[in-house]
PDB file of C-alpha atoms in Angstrom:
ATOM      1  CA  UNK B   1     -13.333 -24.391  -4.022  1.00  0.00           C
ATOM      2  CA  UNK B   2     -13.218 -28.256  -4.169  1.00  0.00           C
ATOM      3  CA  UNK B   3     -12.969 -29.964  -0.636  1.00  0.00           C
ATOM      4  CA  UNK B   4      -9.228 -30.530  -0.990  1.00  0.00           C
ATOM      5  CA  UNK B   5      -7.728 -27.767   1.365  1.00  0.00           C
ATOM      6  CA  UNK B   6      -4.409 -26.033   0.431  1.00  0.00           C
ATOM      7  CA  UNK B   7      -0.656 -26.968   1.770  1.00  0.00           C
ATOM      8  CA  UNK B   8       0.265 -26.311   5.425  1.00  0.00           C
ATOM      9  CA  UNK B   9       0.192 -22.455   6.580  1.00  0.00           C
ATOM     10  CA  UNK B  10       3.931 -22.121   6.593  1.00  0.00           C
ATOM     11  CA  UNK B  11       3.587 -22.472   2.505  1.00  0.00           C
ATOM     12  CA  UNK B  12       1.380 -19.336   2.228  1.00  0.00           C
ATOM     13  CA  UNK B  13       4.557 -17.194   1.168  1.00  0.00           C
ATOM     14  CA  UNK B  14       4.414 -19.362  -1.941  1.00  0.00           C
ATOM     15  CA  UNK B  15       1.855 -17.770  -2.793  1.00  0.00           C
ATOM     16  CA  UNK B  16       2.019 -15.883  -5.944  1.00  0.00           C
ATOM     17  CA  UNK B  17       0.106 -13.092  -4.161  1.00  0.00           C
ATOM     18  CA  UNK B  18       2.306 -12.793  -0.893  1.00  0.00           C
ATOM     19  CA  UNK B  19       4.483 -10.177  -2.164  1.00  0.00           C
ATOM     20  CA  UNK B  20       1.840  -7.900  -3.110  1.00  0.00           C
ATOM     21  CA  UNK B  21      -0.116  -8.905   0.533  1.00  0.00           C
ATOM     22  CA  UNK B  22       3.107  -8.149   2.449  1.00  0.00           C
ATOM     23  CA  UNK B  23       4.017  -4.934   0.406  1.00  0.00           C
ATOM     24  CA  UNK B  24       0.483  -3.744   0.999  1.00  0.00           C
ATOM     25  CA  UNK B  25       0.921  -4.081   4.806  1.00  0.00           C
ATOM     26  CA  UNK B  26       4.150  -2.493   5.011  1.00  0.00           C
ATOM     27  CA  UNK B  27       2.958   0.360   2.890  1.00  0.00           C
ATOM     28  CA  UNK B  28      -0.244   1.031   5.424  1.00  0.00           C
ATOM     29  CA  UNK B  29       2.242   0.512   8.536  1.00  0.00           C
ATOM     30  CA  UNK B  30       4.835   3.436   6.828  1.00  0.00           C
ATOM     31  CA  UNK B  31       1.286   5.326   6.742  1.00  0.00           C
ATOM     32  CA  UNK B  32       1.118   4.763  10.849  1.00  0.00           C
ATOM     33  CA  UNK B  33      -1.845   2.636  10.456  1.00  0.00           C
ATOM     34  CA  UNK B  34      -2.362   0.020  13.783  1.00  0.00           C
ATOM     35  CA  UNK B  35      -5.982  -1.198  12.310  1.00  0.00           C
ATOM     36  CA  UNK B  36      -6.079  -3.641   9.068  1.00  0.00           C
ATOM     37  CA  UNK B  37      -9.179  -5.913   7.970  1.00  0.00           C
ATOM     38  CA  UNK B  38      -8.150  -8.452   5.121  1.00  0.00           C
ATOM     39  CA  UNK B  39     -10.710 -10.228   3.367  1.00  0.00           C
ATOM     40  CA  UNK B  40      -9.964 -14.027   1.602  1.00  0.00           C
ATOM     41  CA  UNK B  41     -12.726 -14.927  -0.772  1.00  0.00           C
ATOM     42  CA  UNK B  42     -11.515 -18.143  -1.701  1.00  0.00           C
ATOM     43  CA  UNK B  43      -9.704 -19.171   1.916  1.00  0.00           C
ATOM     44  CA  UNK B  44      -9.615 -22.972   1.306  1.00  0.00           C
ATOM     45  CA  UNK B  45      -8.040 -23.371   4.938  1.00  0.00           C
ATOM     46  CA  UNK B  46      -7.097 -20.314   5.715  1.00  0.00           C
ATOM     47  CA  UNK B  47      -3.550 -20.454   5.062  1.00  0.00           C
ATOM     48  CA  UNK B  48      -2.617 -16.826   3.132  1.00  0.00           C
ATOM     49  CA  UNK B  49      -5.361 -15.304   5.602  1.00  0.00           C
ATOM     50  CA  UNK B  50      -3.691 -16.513   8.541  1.00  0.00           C
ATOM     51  CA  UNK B  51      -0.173 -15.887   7.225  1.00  0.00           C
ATOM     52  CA  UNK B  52      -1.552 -12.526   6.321  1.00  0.00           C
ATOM     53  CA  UNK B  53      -3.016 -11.688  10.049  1.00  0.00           C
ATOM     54  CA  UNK B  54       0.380 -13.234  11.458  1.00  0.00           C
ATOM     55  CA  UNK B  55       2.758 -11.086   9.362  1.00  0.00           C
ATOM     56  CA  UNK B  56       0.254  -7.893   9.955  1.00  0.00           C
ATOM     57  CA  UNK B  57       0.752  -8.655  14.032  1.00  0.00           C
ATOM     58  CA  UNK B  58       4.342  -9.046  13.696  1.00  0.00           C
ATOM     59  CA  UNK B  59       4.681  -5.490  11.451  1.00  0.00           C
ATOM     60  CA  UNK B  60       3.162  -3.939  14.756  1.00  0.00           C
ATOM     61  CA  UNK B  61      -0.704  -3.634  14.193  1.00  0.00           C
ATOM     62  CA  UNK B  62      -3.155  -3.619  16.963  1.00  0.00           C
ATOM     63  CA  UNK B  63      -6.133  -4.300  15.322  1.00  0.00           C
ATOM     64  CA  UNK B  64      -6.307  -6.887  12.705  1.00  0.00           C
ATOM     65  CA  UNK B  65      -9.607  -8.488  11.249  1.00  0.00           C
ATOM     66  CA  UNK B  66      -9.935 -11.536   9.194  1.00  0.00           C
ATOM     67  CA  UNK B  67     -12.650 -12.805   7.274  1.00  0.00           C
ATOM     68  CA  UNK B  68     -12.398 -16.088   5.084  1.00  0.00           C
ATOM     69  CA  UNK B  69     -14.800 -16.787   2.870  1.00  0.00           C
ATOM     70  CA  UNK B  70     -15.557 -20.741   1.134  1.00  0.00           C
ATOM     71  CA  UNK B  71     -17.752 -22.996   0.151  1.00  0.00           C
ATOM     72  CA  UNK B  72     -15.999 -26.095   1.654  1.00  0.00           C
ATOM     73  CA  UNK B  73     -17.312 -26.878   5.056  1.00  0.00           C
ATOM     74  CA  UNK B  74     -14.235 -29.147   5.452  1.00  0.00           C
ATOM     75  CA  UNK B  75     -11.914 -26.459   4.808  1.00  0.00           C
ATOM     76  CA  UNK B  76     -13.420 -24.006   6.828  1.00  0.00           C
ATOM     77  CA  UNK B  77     -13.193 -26.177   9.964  1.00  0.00           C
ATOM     78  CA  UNK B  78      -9.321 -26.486   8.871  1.00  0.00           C
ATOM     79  CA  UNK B  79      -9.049 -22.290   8.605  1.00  0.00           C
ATOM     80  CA  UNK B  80     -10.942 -22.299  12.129  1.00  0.00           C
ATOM     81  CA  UNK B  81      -8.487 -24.432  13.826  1.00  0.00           C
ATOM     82  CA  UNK B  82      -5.335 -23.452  12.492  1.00  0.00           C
ATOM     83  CA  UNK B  83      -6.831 -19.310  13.009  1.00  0.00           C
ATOM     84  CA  UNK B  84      -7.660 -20.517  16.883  1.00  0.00           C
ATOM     85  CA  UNK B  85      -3.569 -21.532  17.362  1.00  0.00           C
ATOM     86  CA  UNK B  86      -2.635 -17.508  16.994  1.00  0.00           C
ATOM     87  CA  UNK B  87      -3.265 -16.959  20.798  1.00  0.00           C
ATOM     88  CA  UNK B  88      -3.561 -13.251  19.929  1.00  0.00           C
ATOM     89  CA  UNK B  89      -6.235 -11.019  21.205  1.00  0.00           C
ATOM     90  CA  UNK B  90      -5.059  -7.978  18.343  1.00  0.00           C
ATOM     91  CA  UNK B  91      -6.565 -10.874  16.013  1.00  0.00           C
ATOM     92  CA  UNK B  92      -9.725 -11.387  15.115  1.00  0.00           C
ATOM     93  CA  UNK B  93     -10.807 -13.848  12.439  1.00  0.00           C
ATOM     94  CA  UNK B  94     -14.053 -15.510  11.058  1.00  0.00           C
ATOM     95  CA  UNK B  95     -14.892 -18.152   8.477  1.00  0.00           C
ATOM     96  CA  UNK B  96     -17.838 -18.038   6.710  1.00  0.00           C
ATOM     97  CA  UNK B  97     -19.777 -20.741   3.992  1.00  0.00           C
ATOM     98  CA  UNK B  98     -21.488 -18.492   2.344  1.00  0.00           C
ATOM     99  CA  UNK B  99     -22.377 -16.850  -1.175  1.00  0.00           C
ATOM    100  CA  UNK B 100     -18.875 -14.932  -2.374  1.00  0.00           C
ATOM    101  CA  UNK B 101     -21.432 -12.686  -4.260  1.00  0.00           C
ATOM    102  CA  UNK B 102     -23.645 -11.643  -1.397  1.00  0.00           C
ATOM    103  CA  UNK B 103     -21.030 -11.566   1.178  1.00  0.00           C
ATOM    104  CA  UNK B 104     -19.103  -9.111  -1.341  1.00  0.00           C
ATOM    105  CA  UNK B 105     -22.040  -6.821  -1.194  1.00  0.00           C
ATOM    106  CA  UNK B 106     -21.765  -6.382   2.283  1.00  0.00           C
ATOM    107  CA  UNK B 107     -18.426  -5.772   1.947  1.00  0.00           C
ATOM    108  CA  UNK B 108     -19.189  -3.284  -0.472  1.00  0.00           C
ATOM    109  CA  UNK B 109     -20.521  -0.910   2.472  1.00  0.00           C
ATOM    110  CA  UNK B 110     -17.426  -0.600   4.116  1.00  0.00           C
ATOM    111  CA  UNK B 111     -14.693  -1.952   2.059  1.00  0.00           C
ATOM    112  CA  UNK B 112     -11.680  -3.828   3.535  1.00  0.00           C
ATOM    113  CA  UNK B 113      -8.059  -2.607   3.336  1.00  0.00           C
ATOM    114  CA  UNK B 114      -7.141  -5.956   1.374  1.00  0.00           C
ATOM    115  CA  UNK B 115      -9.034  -7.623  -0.167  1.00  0.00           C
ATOM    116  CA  UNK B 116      -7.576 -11.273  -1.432  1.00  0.00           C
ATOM    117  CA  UNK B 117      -9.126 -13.202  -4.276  1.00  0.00           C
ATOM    118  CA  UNK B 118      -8.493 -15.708  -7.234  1.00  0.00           C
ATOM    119  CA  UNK B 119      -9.409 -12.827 -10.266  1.00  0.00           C
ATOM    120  CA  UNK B 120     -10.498  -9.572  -9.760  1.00  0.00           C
ATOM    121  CA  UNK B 121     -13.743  -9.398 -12.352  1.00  0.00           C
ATOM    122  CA  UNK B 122     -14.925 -12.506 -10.077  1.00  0.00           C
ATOM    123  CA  UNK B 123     -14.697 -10.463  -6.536  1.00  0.00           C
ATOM    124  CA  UNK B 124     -15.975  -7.452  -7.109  1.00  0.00           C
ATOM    125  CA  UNK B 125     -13.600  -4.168  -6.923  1.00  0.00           C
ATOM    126  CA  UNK B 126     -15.893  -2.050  -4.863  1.00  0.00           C
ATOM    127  CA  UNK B 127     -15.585  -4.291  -1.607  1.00  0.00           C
ATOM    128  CA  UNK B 128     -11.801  -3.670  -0.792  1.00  0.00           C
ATOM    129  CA  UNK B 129      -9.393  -0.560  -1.158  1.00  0.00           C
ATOM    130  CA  UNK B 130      -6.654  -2.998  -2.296  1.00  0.00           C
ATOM    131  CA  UNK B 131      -7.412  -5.668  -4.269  1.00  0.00           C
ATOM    132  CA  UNK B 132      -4.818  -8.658  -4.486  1.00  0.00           C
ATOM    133  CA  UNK B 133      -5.742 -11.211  -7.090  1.00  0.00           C
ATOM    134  CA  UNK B 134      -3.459 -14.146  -8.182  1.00  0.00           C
ATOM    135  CA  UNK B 135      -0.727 -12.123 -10.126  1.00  0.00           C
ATOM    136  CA  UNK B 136      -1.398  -8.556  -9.672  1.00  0.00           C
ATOM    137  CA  UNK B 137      -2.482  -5.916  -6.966  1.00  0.00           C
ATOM    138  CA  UNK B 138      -4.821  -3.354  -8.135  1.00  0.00           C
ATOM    139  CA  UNK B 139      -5.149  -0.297  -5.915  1.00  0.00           C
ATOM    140  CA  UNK B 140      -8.998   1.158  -5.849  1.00  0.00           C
ATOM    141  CA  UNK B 141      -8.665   4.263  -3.899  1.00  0.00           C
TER     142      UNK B 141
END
């Protein structure tokens, strides 16, 4: 990702992968989940993560887990400010600079619920259950 960071956090339903994010949260809610972990790895700023941790809060979880992923050191300090204005202790989120590739592998080991990126091939299918890429969702379990 480039150091520009994306539009203001109230855009993130612009998205063209919000539907499938918000579907995917309603569907583990009708399944009585309260714990979700959602994994960005292209965050930019944070501002589909954060929307994402938001809308699983309001939906009723209890335990919600973030983790951004980006190269851009500028954007990342963006994601961590906007992420520290939630207020919410059900919401826990972390930005990292690191390799997308590496941090994937550790994913791998115990996969998140949703996993957001830009195209599937790039991000790796084993590290989330539900994989949300740019214009599809692809369902791995």
């Amino acid at each position: 990702m480039s150091g520009r960071c994306p539009v203001p956090r109230e855009r993130a339903r612009s998205d063209p992968r919000w539907a499938d994010v918000a579907a995917t949260l309603v569907a583990l809610r009708d399944r009585r989940r309260h714990a979700v972990r959602i994994v960005d790895t292209d965050c930019g700023c944070g501002t589909l993560l954060i929307a994402a941790l938001a809308h699983a809060r309001s939906l009723g979880f209890t335990a919600i887990e973030g983790r951004g992923l980006d190269r851009s050191p500028a954007c990342l300090g963006r994601a961590r400010r906007a992420a520290a204005a939630l207020h919410d202790p059900a919401i826990g989120v972390a930005f990292d600079a690191t390799d997308v590739a590496t941090a994937l592998g550790e994913e791998a080991e115990a996969p998140a619920d949703i996993l957001l990126c830009r195209a599937v091939p790039a991000c790796g299918m084993a590290a989330g259950r539900v994989v949300i890429a740019d214009r599809h969702a692809d369902a791995i379990q």
